[in-house]
mmCIF file of C-alpha atoms in Angstrom:
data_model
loop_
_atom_site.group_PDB
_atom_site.id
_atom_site.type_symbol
_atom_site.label_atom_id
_atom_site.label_comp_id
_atom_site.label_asym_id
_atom_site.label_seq_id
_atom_site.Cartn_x
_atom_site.Cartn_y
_atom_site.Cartn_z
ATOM 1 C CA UNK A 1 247.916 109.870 304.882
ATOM 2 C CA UNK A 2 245.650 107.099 305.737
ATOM 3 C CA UNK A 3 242.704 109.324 306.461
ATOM 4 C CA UNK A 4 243.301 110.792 302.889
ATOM 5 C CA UNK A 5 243.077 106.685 301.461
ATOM 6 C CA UNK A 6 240.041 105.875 303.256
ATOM 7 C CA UNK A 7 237.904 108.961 301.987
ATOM 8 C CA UNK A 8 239.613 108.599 298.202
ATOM 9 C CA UNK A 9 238.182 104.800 299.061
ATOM 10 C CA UNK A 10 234.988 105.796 300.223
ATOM 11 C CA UNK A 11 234.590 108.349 296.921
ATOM 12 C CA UNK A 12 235.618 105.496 294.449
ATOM 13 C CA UNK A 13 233.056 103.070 296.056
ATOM 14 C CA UNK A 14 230.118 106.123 295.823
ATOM 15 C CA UNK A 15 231.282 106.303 292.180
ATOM 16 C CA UNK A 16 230.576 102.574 291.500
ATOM 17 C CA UNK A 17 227.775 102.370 293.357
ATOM 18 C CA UNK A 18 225.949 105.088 291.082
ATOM 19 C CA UNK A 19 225.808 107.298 293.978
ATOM 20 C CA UNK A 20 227.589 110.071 293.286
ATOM 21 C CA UNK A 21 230.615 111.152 290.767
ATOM 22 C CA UNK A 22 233.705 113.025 292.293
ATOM 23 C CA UNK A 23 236.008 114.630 290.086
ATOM 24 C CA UNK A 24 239.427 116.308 290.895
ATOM 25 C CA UNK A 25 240.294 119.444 289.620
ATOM 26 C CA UNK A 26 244.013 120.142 288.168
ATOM 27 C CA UNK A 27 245.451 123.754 286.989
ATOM 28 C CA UNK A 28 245.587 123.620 283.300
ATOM 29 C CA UNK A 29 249.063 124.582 283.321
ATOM 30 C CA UNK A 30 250.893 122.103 285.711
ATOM 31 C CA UNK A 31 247.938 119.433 286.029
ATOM 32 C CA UNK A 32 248.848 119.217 289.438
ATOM 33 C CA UNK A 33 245.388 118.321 291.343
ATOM 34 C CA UNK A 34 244.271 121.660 293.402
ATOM 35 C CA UNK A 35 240.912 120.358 294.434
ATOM 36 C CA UNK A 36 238.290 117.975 293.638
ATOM 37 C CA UNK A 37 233.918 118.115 293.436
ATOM 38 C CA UNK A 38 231.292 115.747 293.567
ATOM 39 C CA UNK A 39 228.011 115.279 291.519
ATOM 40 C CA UNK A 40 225.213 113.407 292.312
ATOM 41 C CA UNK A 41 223.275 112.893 288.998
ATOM 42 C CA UNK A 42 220.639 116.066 290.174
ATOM 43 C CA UNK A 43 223.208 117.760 290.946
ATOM 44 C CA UNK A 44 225.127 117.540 287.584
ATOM 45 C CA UNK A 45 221.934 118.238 285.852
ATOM 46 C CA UNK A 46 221.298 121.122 287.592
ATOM 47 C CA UNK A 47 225.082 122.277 286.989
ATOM 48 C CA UNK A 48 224.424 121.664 283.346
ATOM 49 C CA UNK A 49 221.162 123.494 283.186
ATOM 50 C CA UNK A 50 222.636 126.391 284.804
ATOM 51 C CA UNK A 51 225.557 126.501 282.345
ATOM 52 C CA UNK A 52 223.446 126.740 279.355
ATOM 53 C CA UNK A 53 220.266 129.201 280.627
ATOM 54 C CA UNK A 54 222.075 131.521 282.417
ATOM 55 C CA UNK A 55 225.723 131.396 281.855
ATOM 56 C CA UNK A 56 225.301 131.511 278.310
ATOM 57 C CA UNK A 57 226.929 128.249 277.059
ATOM 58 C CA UNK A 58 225.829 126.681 273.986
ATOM 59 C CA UNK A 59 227.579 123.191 274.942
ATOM 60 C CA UNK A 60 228.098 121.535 277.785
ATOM 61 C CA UNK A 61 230.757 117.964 277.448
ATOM 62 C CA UNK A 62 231.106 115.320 279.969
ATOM 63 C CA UNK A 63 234.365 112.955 279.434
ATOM 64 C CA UNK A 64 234.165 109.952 281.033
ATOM 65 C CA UNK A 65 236.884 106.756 281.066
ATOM 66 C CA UNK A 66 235.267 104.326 279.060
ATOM 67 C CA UNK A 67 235.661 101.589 282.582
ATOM 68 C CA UNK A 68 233.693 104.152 285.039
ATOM 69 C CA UNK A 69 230.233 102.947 284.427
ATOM 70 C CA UNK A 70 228.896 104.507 287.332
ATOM 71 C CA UNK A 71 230.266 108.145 286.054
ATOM 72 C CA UNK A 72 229.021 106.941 282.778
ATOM 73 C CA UNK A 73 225.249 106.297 284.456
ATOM 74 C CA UNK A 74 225.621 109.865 286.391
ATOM 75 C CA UNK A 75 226.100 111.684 282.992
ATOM 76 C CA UNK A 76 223.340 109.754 281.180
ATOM 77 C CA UNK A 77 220.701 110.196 283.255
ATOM 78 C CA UNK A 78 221.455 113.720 283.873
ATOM 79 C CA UNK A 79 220.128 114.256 279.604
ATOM 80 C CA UNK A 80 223.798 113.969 278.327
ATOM 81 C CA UNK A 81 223.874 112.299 275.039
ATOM 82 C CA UNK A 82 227.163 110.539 274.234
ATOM 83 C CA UNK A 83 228.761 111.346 271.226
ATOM 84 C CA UNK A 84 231.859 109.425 270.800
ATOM 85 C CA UNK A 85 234.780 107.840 271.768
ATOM 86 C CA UNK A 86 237.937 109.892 271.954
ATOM 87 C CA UNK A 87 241.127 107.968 271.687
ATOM 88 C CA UNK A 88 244.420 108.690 274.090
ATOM 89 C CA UNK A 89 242.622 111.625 275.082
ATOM 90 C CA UNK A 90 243.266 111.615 278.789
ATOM 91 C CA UNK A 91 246.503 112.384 280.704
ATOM 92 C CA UNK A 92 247.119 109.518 283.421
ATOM 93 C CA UNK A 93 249.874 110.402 284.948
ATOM 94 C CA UNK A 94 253.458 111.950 285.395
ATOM 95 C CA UNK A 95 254.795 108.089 283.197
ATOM 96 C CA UNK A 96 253.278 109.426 279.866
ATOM 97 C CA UNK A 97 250.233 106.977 280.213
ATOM 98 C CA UNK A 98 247.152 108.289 278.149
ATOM 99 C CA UNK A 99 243.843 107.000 278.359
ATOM 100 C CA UNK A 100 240.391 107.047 276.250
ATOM 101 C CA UNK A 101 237.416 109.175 276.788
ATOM 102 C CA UNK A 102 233.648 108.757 275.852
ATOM 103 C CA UNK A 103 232.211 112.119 275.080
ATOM 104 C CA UNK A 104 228.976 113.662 275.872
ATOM 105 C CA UNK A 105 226.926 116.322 275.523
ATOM 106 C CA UNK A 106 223.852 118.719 276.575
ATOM 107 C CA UNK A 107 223.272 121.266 274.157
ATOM 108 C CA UNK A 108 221.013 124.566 274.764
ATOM 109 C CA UNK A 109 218.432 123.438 272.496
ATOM 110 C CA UNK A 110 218.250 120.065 273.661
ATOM 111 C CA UNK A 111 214.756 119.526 276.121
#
């Protein structure tokens, strides 16, 4: 719908603005998109924080499309520490397109 458009527009332009970082999420078995959240860069550090003090994690990655600067900025400044560049990682769509990935990190003994 065209409502739909205009907010997937108005995500996209928060994105490469630096403002904020929206992600869908897709069931692992179908990859069919069931919902999507947003990060602003406090927000994914706080996310991150939380995963490794009191959930327990030992790791915590980010993938980001190598293009999507402003995700790339997000993940950055919230202490990720890119590792690498993962080639044809990502799934792009139902045509068979893949796409690469930059991976980060935030490990439990980083500061």
């Amino acid at each position: 719908t065209e409502g739909a458009l205009a907010w997937i527009a108005a995500l996209r332009r928060r994105g490469r603005d630096g403002a904020g970082l929206s992600l869908a999420i897709a069931a692992a078995d179908s990859g069919k998109a069931v919902g999507c959240i947003s990060l602003l860069v406090r927000a994914a550090g706080m996310l991150a924080r939380w995963a490794l003090a009191d959930a327990g994690m030992e790791r915590v990655e980010a993938l980001v499309e190598p293009g999507n600067v402003a995700s790339l900025r997000v993940v950055e400044k919230a202490g990720f520490v890119r590792e690498g560049h993962l080639r044809a990682l990502l799934d792009l769509g139902p045509d068979g397109r893949r796409g690469d990935a930059h991976i980060s990190s935030r490990l439990r003994t980083d500061p």
